[in-house]
PDB file of C-alpha atoms in Angstrom:
ATOM      1  CA  MET A   1       8.361  56.264-115.978  1.00  0.00           C
ATOM      2  CA  ASN A   2      12.089  55.651-116.062  1.00  0.00           C
ATOM      3  CA  ARG A   3      13.612  54.778-119.387  1.00  0.00           C
ATOM      4  CA  VAL A   4      16.254  52.046-119.369  1.00  0.00           C
ATOM      5  CA  SER A   5      19.328  52.810-121.442  1.00  0.00           C
ATOM      6  CA  ALA A   6      20.692  50.474-124.059  1.00  0.00           C
ATOM      7  CA  SER A   7      23.771  49.916-121.909  1.00  0.00           C
ATOM      8  CA  GLU A   8      21.604  48.671-119.018  1.00  0.00           C
ATOM      9  CA  LEU A   9      19.753  46.297-121.303  1.00  0.00           C
ATOM     10  CA  THR A  10      23.090  44.983-122.515  1.00  0.00           C
ATOM     11  CA  ARG A  11      24.246  44.395-118.956  1.00  0.00           C
ATOM     12  CA  ARG A  12      21.026  42.649-117.977  1.00  0.00           C
ATOM     13  CA  GLU A  13      21.167  40.369-120.985  1.00  0.00           C
ATOM     14  CA  PHE A  14      24.828  39.689-120.230  1.00  0.00           C
ATOM     15  CA  LEU A  15      23.979  38.675-116.668  1.00  0.00           C
ATOM     16  CA  ARG A  16      21.090  36.465-117.700  1.00  0.00           C
ATOM     17  CA  ARG A  17      23.219  34.582-120.187  1.00  0.00           C
ATOM     18  CA  SER A  18      26.272  34.158-118.014  1.00  0.00           C
ATOM     19  CA  THR A  19      24.804  33.138-114.644  1.00  0.00           C
ATOM     20  CA  ALA A  20      24.338  29.592-115.858  1.00  0.00           C
ATOM     21  CA  GLY A  21      27.009  28.562-113.358  1.00  0.00           C
ATOM     22  CA  LEU A  22      24.423  28.653-110.564  1.00  0.00           C
ATOM     23  CA  GLY A  23      24.027  24.921-111.109  1.00  0.00           C
ATOM     24  CA  GLY A  24      26.558  22.497-109.716  1.00  0.00           C
ATOM     25  CA  ILE A  25      27.144  24.228-106.392  1.00  0.00           C
ATOM     26  CA  ALA A  26      29.734  22.631-104.157  1.00  0.00           C
ATOM     27  CA  LEU A  27      28.725  22.794-100.516  1.00  0.00           C
ATOM     28  CA  GLY A  28      30.880  23.003 -97.445  1.00  0.00           C
ATOM     29  CA  MET A  29      33.381  25.662 -98.574  1.00  0.00           C
ATOM     30  CA  GLY A  30      33.678  28.626 -96.249  1.00  0.00           C
ATOM     31  CA  LEU A  31      33.369  32.308 -96.958  1.00  0.00           C
ATOM     32  CA  MET A  32      36.520  34.258 -97.628  1.00  0.00           C
ATOM     33  CA  PRO A  33      37.543  36.679 -94.892  1.00  0.00           C
ATOM     34  CA  LEU A  34      35.625  39.940 -95.005  1.00  0.00           C
ATOM     35  CA  ALA A  35      37.824  42.720 -96.325  1.00  0.00           C
ATOM     36  CA  GLN A  36      37.530  45.730 -94.077  1.00  0.00           C
ATOM     37  CA  ALA A  37      39.291  49.035 -93.744  1.00  0.00           C
ATOM     38  CA  GLY A  38      40.408  49.341 -90.183  1.00  0.00           C
ATOM     39  CA  SER A  39      42.086  52.262 -88.454  1.00  0.00           C
ATOM     40  CA  GLY A  40      44.887  53.417 -90.722  1.00  0.00           C
ATOM     41  CA  ALA A  41      44.274  50.604 -93.200  1.00  0.00           C
ATOM     42  CA  LYS A  42      43.665  51.304 -96.870  1.00  0.00           C
ATOM     43  CA  ILE A  43      40.401  50.175 -98.405  1.00  0.00           C
ATOM     44  CA  PRO A  44      41.141  47.215-100.698  1.00  0.00           C
ATOM     45  CA  ILE A  45      40.749  47.610-104.459  1.00  0.00           C
ATOM     46  CA  GLY A  46      38.584  45.247-106.467  1.00  0.00           C
ATOM     47  CA  LEU A  47      37.658  45.107-110.137  1.00  0.00           C
ATOM     48  CA  GLU A  48      34.166  44.792-111.593  1.00  0.00           C
ATOM     49  CA  LEU A  49      34.683  42.072-114.199  1.00  0.00           C
ATOM     50  CA  TYR A  50      32.102  43.661-116.490  1.00  0.00           C
ATOM     51  CA  SER A  51      35.073  45.858-117.414  1.00  0.00           C
ATOM     52  CA  LEU A  52      36.544  42.796-119.153  1.00  0.00           C
ATOM     53  CA  ARG A  53      33.262  41.174-120.179  1.00  0.00           C
ATOM     54  CA  ASP A  54      34.268  40.102-123.691  1.00  0.00           C
ATOM     55  CA  GLN A  55      37.684  38.858-122.600  1.00  0.00           C
ATOM     56  CA  CYS A  56      36.200  36.887-119.684  1.00  0.00           C
ATOM     57  CA  LYS A  57      33.818  35.108-122.048  1.00  0.00           C
ATOM     58  CA  THR A  58      36.743  33.487-123.857  1.00  0.00           C
ATOM     59  CA  ASP A  59      39.471  33.360-121.201  1.00  0.00           C
ATOM     60  CA  LEU A  60      38.220  33.814-117.647  1.00  0.00           C
ATOM     61  CA  PRO A  61      41.266  32.099-116.037  1.00  0.00           C
ATOM     62  CA  GLY A  62      43.614  34.295-118.056  1.00  0.00           C
ATOM     63  CA  MET A  63      41.775  37.462-117.094  1.00  0.00           C
ATOM     64  CA  LEU A  64      41.774  36.593-113.402  1.00  0.00           C
ATOM     65  CA  SER A  65      45.489  35.963-113.606  1.00  0.00           C
ATOM     66  CA  ALA A  66      46.060  39.285-115.371  1.00  0.00           C
ATOM     67  CA  VAL A  67      43.933  41.186-112.856  1.00  0.00           C
ATOM     68  CA  SER A  68      45.838  39.645-109.960  1.00  0.00           C
ATOM     69  CA  LYS A  69      49.205  40.505-111.520  1.00  0.00           C
ATOM     70  CA  ILE A  70      48.141  44.142-111.917  1.00  0.00           C
ATOM     71  CA  GLY A  71      47.607  44.225-108.160  1.00  0.00           C
ATOM     72  CA  TYR A  72      43.867  44.037-107.614  1.00  0.00           C
ATOM     73  CA  GLN A  73      42.893  42.247-104.414  1.00  0.00           C
ATOM     74  CA  GLY A  74      39.401  41.176-105.406  1.00  0.00           C
ATOM     75  CA  VAL A  75      36.895  40.883-108.230  1.00  0.00           C
ATOM     76  CA  GLU A  76      33.174  41.473-108.470  1.00  0.00           C
ATOM     77  CA  PHE A  77      31.476  39.041-110.810  1.00  0.00           C
ATOM     78  CA  ALA A  78      28.994  40.140-113.471  1.00  0.00           C
ATOM     79  CA  GLY A  79      28.117  36.653-114.644  1.00  0.00           C
ATOM     80  CA  TYR A  80      29.879  33.326-114.274  1.00  0.00           C
ATOM     81  CA  HIS A  81      30.484  32.237-117.879  1.00  0.00           C
ATOM     82  CA  GLY A  82      29.087  28.762-117.342  1.00  0.00           C
ATOM     83  CA  ARG A  83      31.479  27.973-114.481  1.00  0.00           C
ATOM     84  CA  SER A  84      30.425  26.251-111.291  1.00  0.00           C
ATOM     85  CA  ALA A  85      30.962  27.876-107.918  1.00  0.00           C
ATOM     86  CA  LYS A  86      33.700  25.359-107.117  1.00  0.00           C
ATOM     87  CA  GLU A  87      35.525  26.150-110.376  1.00  0.00           C
ATOM     88  CA  LEU A  88      35.324  29.873-109.689  1.00  0.00           C
ATOM     89  CA  ARG A  89      36.605  29.437-106.142  1.00  0.00           C
ATOM     90  CA  THR A  90      39.557  27.426-107.388  1.00  0.00           C
ATOM     91  CA  MET A  91      40.435  30.121-109.925  1.00  0.00           C
ATOM     92  CA  LEU A  92      40.193  32.818-107.268  1.00  0.00           C
ATOM     93  CA  ASP A  93      42.368  30.870-104.838  1.00  0.00           C
ATOM     94  CA  ASP A  94      44.930  30.084-107.535  1.00  0.00           C
ATOM     95  CA  ASN A  95      45.326  33.800-108.206  1.00  0.00           C
ATOM     96  CA  GLY A  96      45.177  35.077-104.640  1.00  0.00           C
ATOM     97  CA  LEU A  97      41.940  36.957-105.279  1.00  0.00           C
ATOM     98  CA  VAL A  98      38.855  37.517-103.137  1.00  0.00           C
ATOM     99  CA  ALA A  99      35.271  37.632-104.385  1.00  0.00           C
ATOM    100  CA  CYS A 100      34.318  41.138-103.284  1.00  0.00           C
ATOM    101  CA  GLY A 101      30.829  41.034-104.753  1.00  0.00           C
ATOM    102  CA  THR A 102      28.529  39.575-107.347  1.00  0.00           C
ATOM    103  CA  HIS A 103      26.128  41.447-109.576  1.00  0.00           C
ATOM    104  CA  THR A 104      23.364  38.927-109.274  1.00  0.00           C
ATOM    105  CA  PRO A 105      20.094  39.441-111.175  1.00  0.00           C
ATOM    106  CA  TYR A 106      16.992  40.498-109.261  1.00  0.00           C
ATOM    107  CA  GLU A 107      15.341  37.144-109.886  1.00  0.00           C
ATOM    108  CA  THR A 108      18.149  35.297-108.062  1.00  0.00           C
ATOM    109  CA  VAL A 109      17.438  36.949-104.691  1.00  0.00           C
ATOM    110  CA  LEU A 110      13.715  36.208-104.722  1.00  0.00           C
ATOM    111  CA  ALA A 111      12.332  33.592-102.352  1.00  0.00           C
ATOM    112  CA  ASP A 112      12.444  30.621-104.700  1.00  0.00           C
ATOM    113  CA  LYS A 113      16.069  31.246-105.721  1.00  0.00           C
ATOM    114  CA  LEU A 114      17.622  32.829-102.626  1.00  0.00           C
ATOM    115  CA  LYS A 115      18.822  29.616-100.983  1.00  0.00           C
ATOM    116  CA  GLU A 116      20.571  28.533-104.184  1.00  0.00           C
ATOM    117  CA  THR A 117      22.121  31.987-104.584  1.00  0.00           C
ATOM    118  CA  VAL A 118      23.364  31.993-100.986  1.00  0.00           C
ATOM    119  CA  GLU A 119      25.012  28.595-101.397  1.00  0.00           C
ATOM    120  CA  PHE A 120      26.677  29.618-104.648  1.00  0.00           C
ATOM    121  CA  ASN A 121      28.120  32.743-103.048  1.00  0.00           C
ATOM    122  CA  ARG A 122      29.159  30.859 -99.937  1.00  0.00           C
ATOM    123  CA  VAL A 123      31.306  28.590-102.086  1.00  0.00           C
ATOM    124  CA  ILE A 124      33.014  31.414-103.976  1.00  0.00           C
ATOM    125  CA  GLY A 125      33.521  33.280-100.695  1.00  0.00           C
ATOM    126  CA  ASN A 126      31.359  36.290-101.473  1.00  0.00           C
ATOM    127  CA  ARG A 127      29.343  38.210 -98.890  1.00  0.00           C
ATOM    128  CA  PHE A 128      27.891  41.000-101.023  1.00  0.00           C
ATOM    129  CA  LEU A 129      24.875  40.125-103.218  1.00  0.00           C
ATOM    130  CA  ILE A 130      24.326  43.217-105.343  1.00  0.00           C
ATOM    131  CA  VAL A 131      21.318  43.524-107.634  1.00  0.00           C
ATOM    132  CA  PRO A 132      22.644  45.477-110.633  1.00  0.00           C
ATOM    133  CA  SER A 133      19.479  47.105-111.942  1.00  0.00           C
ATOM    134  CA  MET A 134      15.773  47.518-111.218  1.00  0.00           C
ATOM    135  CA  THR A 135      12.990  49.597-112.699  1.00  0.00           C
ATOM    136  CA  ALA A 136       9.578  50.600-111.384  1.00  0.00           C
ATOM    137  CA  ALA A 137       6.833  52.848-112.701  1.00  0.00           C
ATOM    138  CA  SER A 138       5.726  54.417-109.426  1.00  0.00           C
ATOM    139  CA  LYS A 139       6.758  55.311-105.901  1.00  0.00           C
ATOM    140  CA  LYS A 140       4.531  52.500-104.651  1.00  0.00           C
ATOM    141  CA  GLU A 141       6.515  49.956-106.669  1.00  0.00           C
ATOM    142  CA  TRP A 142       9.810  51.297-105.344  1.00  0.00           C
ATOM    143  CA  LEU A 143       8.484  51.057-101.792  1.00  0.00           C
ATOM    144  CA  GLU A 144       7.545  47.446-102.465  1.00  0.00           C
ATOM    145  CA  LYS A 145      11.078  46.734-103.666  1.00  0.00           C
ATOM    146  CA  ALA A 146      12.502  48.418-100.563  1.00  0.00           C
ATOM    147  CA  SER A 147      10.309  46.223 -98.362  1.00  0.00           C
ATOM    148  CA  LEU A 148      11.475  43.134-100.238  1.00  0.00           C
ATOM    149  CA  PHE A 149      15.152  44.051 -99.746  1.00  0.00           C
ATOM    150  CA  ASN A 150      14.529  44.551 -96.028  1.00  0.00           C
ATOM    151  CA  GLU A 151      13.113  41.049 -95.894  1.00  0.00           C
ATOM    152  CA  ILE A 152      16.068  39.624 -97.848  1.00  0.00           C
ATOM    153  CA  ALA A 153      18.554  41.421 -95.577  1.00  0.00           C
ATOM    154  CA  GLY A 154      16.965  39.730 -92.585  1.00  0.00           C
ATOM    155  CA  LYS A 155      17.152  36.321 -94.211  1.00  0.00           C
ATOM    156  CA  LEU A 156      20.832  36.799 -95.063  1.00  0.00           C
ATOM    157  CA  LYS A 157      21.924  37.893 -91.594  1.00  0.00           C
ATOM    158  CA  PRO A 158      22.516  34.346 -90.255  1.00  0.00           C
ATOM    159  CA  ASP A 159      24.751  33.699 -93.276  1.00  0.00           C
ATOM    160  CA  GLU A 160      26.745  36.906 -92.641  1.00  0.00           C
ATOM    161  CA  MET A 161      25.879  38.125 -96.127  1.00  0.00           C
ATOM    162  CA  TRP A 162      24.551  41.445 -97.363  1.00  0.00           C
ATOM    163  CA  VAL A 163      22.127  42.378-100.125  1.00  0.00           C
ATOM    164  CA  GLY A 164      22.465  45.639-102.004  1.00  0.00           C
ATOM    165  CA  TYR A 165      21.413  47.677-105.001  1.00  0.00           C
ATOM    166  CA  HIS A 166      23.646  49.184-107.690  1.00  0.00           C
ATOM    167  CA  ALA A 167      22.900  52.670-108.999  1.00  0.00           C
ATOM    168  CA  HIS A 168      22.105  53.412-112.629  1.00  0.00           C
ATOM    169  CA  GLN A 169      21.337  56.660-114.392  1.00  0.00           C
ATOM    170  CA  HIS A 170      17.548  56.231-114.203  1.00  0.00           C
ATOM    171  CA  ASP A 171      17.701  55.960-110.408  1.00  0.00           C
ATOM    172  CA  PHE A 172      18.204  59.731-110.266  1.00  0.00           C
ATOM    173  CA  THR A 173      15.239  60.706-112.446  1.00  0.00           C
ATOM    174  CA  LYS A 174      12.366  61.750-110.198  1.00  0.00           C
ATOM    175  CA  VAL A 175       9.237  59.655-109.819  1.00  0.00           C
ATOM    176  CA  GLU A 176       6.344  61.460-108.152  1.00  0.00           C
ATOM    177  CA  GLY A 177       8.697  64.150-106.869  1.00  0.00           C
ATOM    178  CA  GLU A 178      11.442  61.870-105.519  1.00  0.00           C
ATOM    179  CA  THR A 179      14.292  59.946-107.084  1.00  0.00           C
ATOM    180  CA  PRO A 180      14.061  56.149-106.972  1.00  0.00           C
ATOM    181  CA  TRP A 181      17.430  56.141-105.199  1.00  0.00           C
ATOM    182  CA  ASP A 182      16.074  58.300-102.377  1.00  0.00           C
ATOM    183  CA  ILE A 183      12.825  56.332-102.112  1.00  0.00           C
ATOM    184  CA  PHE A 184      14.702  53.057-101.919  1.00  0.00           C
ATOM    185  CA  ALA A 185      17.440  54.315 -99.592  1.00  0.00           C
ATOM    186  CA  ALA A 186      15.104  56.033 -97.141  1.00  0.00           C
ATOM    187  CA  ASN A 187      12.940  52.935 -96.803  1.00  0.00           C
ATOM    188  CA  THR A 188      15.552  50.197 -96.475  1.00  0.00           C
ATOM    189  CA  ARG A 189      17.385  48.948 -93.423  1.00  0.00           C
ATOM    190  CA  PRO A 190      20.957  50.136 -92.752  1.00  0.00           C
ATOM    191  CA  GLU A 191      22.154  46.622 -93.643  1.00  0.00           C
ATOM    192  CA  VAL A 192      21.030  47.064 -97.269  1.00  0.00           C
ATOM    193  CA  ILE A 193      24.047  48.225 -99.266  1.00  0.00           C
ATOM    194  CA  LEU A 194      23.646  51.301-101.448  1.00  0.00           C
ATOM    195  CA  GLN A 195      26.288  50.611-104.098  1.00  0.00           C
ATOM    196  CA  LEU A 196      26.714  53.974-105.758  1.00  0.00           C
ATOM    197  CA  ASP A 197      28.252  54.073-109.217  1.00  0.00           C
ATOM    198  CA  THR A 198      29.961  57.451-109.388  1.00  0.00           C
ATOM    199  CA  SER A 199      29.637  57.790-113.161  1.00  0.00           C
ATOM    200  CA  ASN A 200      26.058  56.541-113.434  1.00  0.00           C
ATOM    201  CA  CYS A 201      25.097  58.943-110.662  1.00  0.00           C
ATOM    202  CA  ARG A 202      26.627  61.902-112.489  1.00  0.00           C
ATOM    203  CA  ASP A 203      25.047  60.848-115.781  1.00  0.00           C
ATOM    204  CA  GLY A 204      21.713  60.900-113.993  1.00  0.00           C
ATOM    205  CA  GLY A 205      22.236  64.555-113.132  1.00  0.00           C
ATOM    206  CA  ALA A 206      23.142  64.037-109.467  1.00  0.00           C
ATOM    207  CA  ASP A 207      26.283  64.936-107.528  1.00  0.00           C
ATOM    208  CA  PRO A 208      27.969  61.750-106.245  1.00  0.00           C
ATOM    209  CA  VAL A 209      29.382  63.525-103.201  1.00  0.00           C
ATOM    210  CA  ALA A 210      25.994  64.901-102.161  1.00  0.00           C
ATOM    211  CA  VAL A 211      24.318  61.531-102.725  1.00  0.00           C
ATOM    212  CA  LEU A 212      26.942  59.720-100.651  1.00  0.00           C
ATOM    213  CA  LYS A 213      26.733  62.182 -97.771  1.00  0.00           C
ATOM    214  CA  LYS A 214      22.967  61.780 -97.583  1.00  0.00           C
ATOM    215  CA  TYR A 215      23.320  58.129 -96.532  1.00  0.00           C
ATOM    216  CA  PRO A 216      26.287  57.627 -94.174  1.00  0.00           C
ATOM    217  CA  GLY A 217      27.186  54.055 -93.369  1.00  0.00           C
ATOM    218  CA  ARG A 218      25.456  52.613 -96.421  1.00  0.00           C
ATOM    219  CA  THR A 219      28.370  52.520 -98.890  1.00  0.00           C
ATOM    220  CA  ARG A 220      30.069  49.270 -97.941  1.00  0.00           C
ATOM    221  CA  SER A 221      30.870  48.801-101.616  1.00  0.00           C
ATOM    222  CA  ILE A 222      31.188  51.515-104.281  1.00  0.00           C
ATOM    223  CA  HIS A 223      31.892  51.554-108.003  1.00  0.00           C
ATOM    224  CA  ILE A 224      34.567  54.141-108.662  1.00  0.00           C
ATOM    225  CA  LYS A 225      34.274  55.088-112.310  1.00  0.00           C
ATOM    226  CA  ALA A 226      35.546  58.180-114.128  1.00  0.00           C
ATOM    227  CA  ASN A 227      33.084  60.633-115.662  1.00  0.00           C
ATOM    228  CA  GLY A 228      33.609  63.631-117.898  1.00  0.00           C
ATOM    229  CA  GLY A 229      37.051  62.928-119.303  1.00  0.00           C
ATOM    230  CA  GLY A 230      36.250  60.936-122.433  1.00  0.00           C
ATOM    231  CA  PRO A 231      36.044  57.197-123.117  1.00  0.00           C
ATOM    232  CA  GLU A 232      39.675  56.454-122.216  1.00  0.00           C
ATOM    233  CA  ALA A 233      39.856  58.587-119.059  1.00  0.00           C
ATOM    234  CA  VAL A 234      40.553  56.879-115.747  1.00  0.00           C
ATOM    235  CA  ILE A 235      40.078  58.085-112.187  1.00  0.00           C
ATOM    236  CA  GLY A 236      41.719  61.483-111.745  1.00  0.00           C
ATOM    237  CA  GLU A 237      41.614  62.311-115.454  1.00  0.00           C
ATOM    238  CA  ASP A 238      37.946  63.283-115.311  1.00  0.00           C
ATOM    239  CA  LYS A 239      35.669  65.831-113.648  1.00  0.00           C
ATOM    240  CA  LEU A 240      34.547  64.059-110.479  1.00  0.00           C
ATOM    241  CA  ASP A 241      35.571  65.300-107.034  1.00  0.00           C
ATOM    242  CA  TRP A 242      37.668  62.301-106.047  1.00  0.00           C
ATOM    243  CA  PRO A 243      39.191  63.806-102.879  1.00  0.00           C
ATOM    244  CA  GLU A 244      35.685  64.311-101.455  1.00  0.00           C
ATOM    245  CA  ILE A 245      34.471  60.898-102.601  1.00  0.00           C
ATOM    246  CA  PHE A 246      37.436  59.145-101.023  1.00  0.00           C
ATOM    247  CA  ALA A 247      37.194  61.243 -97.850  1.00  0.00           C
ATOM    248  CA  PHE A 248      33.589  60.163 -97.323  1.00  0.00           C
ATOM    249  CA  CYS A 249      34.244  56.500 -98.032  1.00  0.00           C
ATOM    250  CA  GLU A 250      37.195  56.474 -95.643  1.00  0.00           C
ATOM    251  CA  SER A 251      35.214  58.045 -92.806  1.00  0.00           C
ATOM    252  CA  LYS A 252      31.415  57.971 -92.726  1.00  0.00           C
ATOM    253  CA  GLY A 253      30.792  55.549 -95.588  1.00  0.00           C
ATOM    254  CA  LYS A 254      31.862  52.345 -93.809  1.00  0.00           C
ATOM    255  CA  THR A 255      33.294  51.398 -97.176  1.00  0.00           C
ATOM    256  CA  GLU A 256      34.955  47.991 -97.308  1.00  0.00           C
ATOM    257  CA  TRP A 257      35.738  47.833-101.046  1.00  0.00           C
ATOM    258  CA  TYR A 258      36.608  50.285-103.780  1.00  0.00           C
ATOM    259  CA  ILE A 259      35.502  48.565-106.982  1.00  0.00           C
ATOM    260  CA  VAL A 260      36.983  49.892-110.199  1.00  0.00           C
ATOM    261  CA  GLU A 261      34.858  49.774-113.327  1.00  0.00           C
ATOM    262  CA  HIS A 262      35.794  50.971-116.817  1.00  0.00           C
ATOM    263  CA  GLU A 263      33.363  50.177-119.627  1.00  0.00           C
ATOM    264  CA  THR A 264      34.381  52.355-122.577  1.00  0.00           C
ATOM    265  CA  SER A 265      38.011  51.716-123.537  1.00  0.00           C
ATOM    266  CA  LYS A 266      39.131  50.266-126.860  1.00  0.00           C
ATOM    267  CA  ASP A 267      41.678  48.278-124.833  1.00  0.00           C
ATOM    268  CA  PRO A 268      39.834  47.147-121.685  1.00  0.00           C
ATOM    269  CA  LEU A 269      42.742  45.390-120.003  1.00  0.00           C
ATOM    270  CA  ASP A 270      44.949  48.437-120.498  1.00  0.00           C
ATOM    271  CA  ALA A 271      42.225  50.649-119.005  1.00  0.00           C
ATOM    272  CA  VAL A 272      41.983  48.343-116.004  1.00  0.00           C
ATOM    273  CA  LYS A 273      45.754  48.594-115.541  1.00  0.00           C
ATOM    274  CA  ARG A 274      45.791  52.392-115.959  1.00  0.00           C
ATOM    275  CA  SER A 275      42.956  52.688-113.434  1.00  0.00           C
ATOM    276  CA  PHE A 276      44.976  50.793-110.845  1.00  0.00           C
ATOM    277  CA  GLU A 277      48.067  52.907-111.536  1.00  0.00           C
ATOM    278  CA  ALA A 278      45.969  56.054-111.115  1.00  0.00           C
ATOM    279  CA  LEU A 279      44.831  54.859-107.696  1.00  0.00           C
ATOM    280  CA  LYS A 280      48.472  54.231-106.783  1.00  0.00           C
ATOM    281  CA  LYS A 281      49.316  57.824-107.655  1.00  0.00           C
ATOM    282  CA  LEU A 282      46.443  58.983-105.498  1.00  0.00           C
ATOM    283  CA  GLY A 283      47.795  56.975-102.563  1.00  0.00           C
ATOM    284  CA  LYS A 284      44.938  54.473-102.493  1.00  0.00           C
ATOM    285  CA  VAL A 285      47.084  51.376-103.004  1.00  0.00           C
TER     286      VAL A 285
END
């Protein structure tokens, strides 16, 4: 059985407490344009707001403004801090930002909640509904989850939305001879996003490059997170093979968003800024 780390439990609790904004949905607002890397175009850079989780709790408008001024084009929500969809959309529009994803709890994509979740994301302009964490005790349970995501993907198609799953460390610990990531990926439709987290993948003992190459066309959204350089290290200051990661995403990955995440800095906003500057130096901005 997979063991869930304390950090995952923290994230799950964070999401449960901060998705209260699902109430009060304003209907009739359209989706934001889908960001897409065309021929010769650079993949846009978004920020996972879990990077600024404590700051967003007390000053979400201020953090969105700061993120926009740094140069990020989009944000991926990890909770809504009691805000309605209409309030979030206004804040995004005011700062010239796009919703490039939401980390929405597993329960919110199930049948009884899916319609509400779709409407919420329609208002904020988001197309990517990413479930941030799941656990299962057996291959059979993972196959059941894969089947469920296939069903959800079909339901979302008329709304031009995508469902996906975000990788955590335990997804690379074998269950009955296979990793949960491989079981899930091999048994889901191509429309189901496999949102790799480069650091979580490495912490699970897997090679992010090898994992990416195994599933071409499935990485429409990826968390780019440093690994192996210490708590303050940003992309390029660590031990991951960034040239190979970027080369895959910009060719066979069909990647539409690079999403920066930095969870371990003593100064989160500074880390977010340094991460963006590192991507500039690497020619990704």
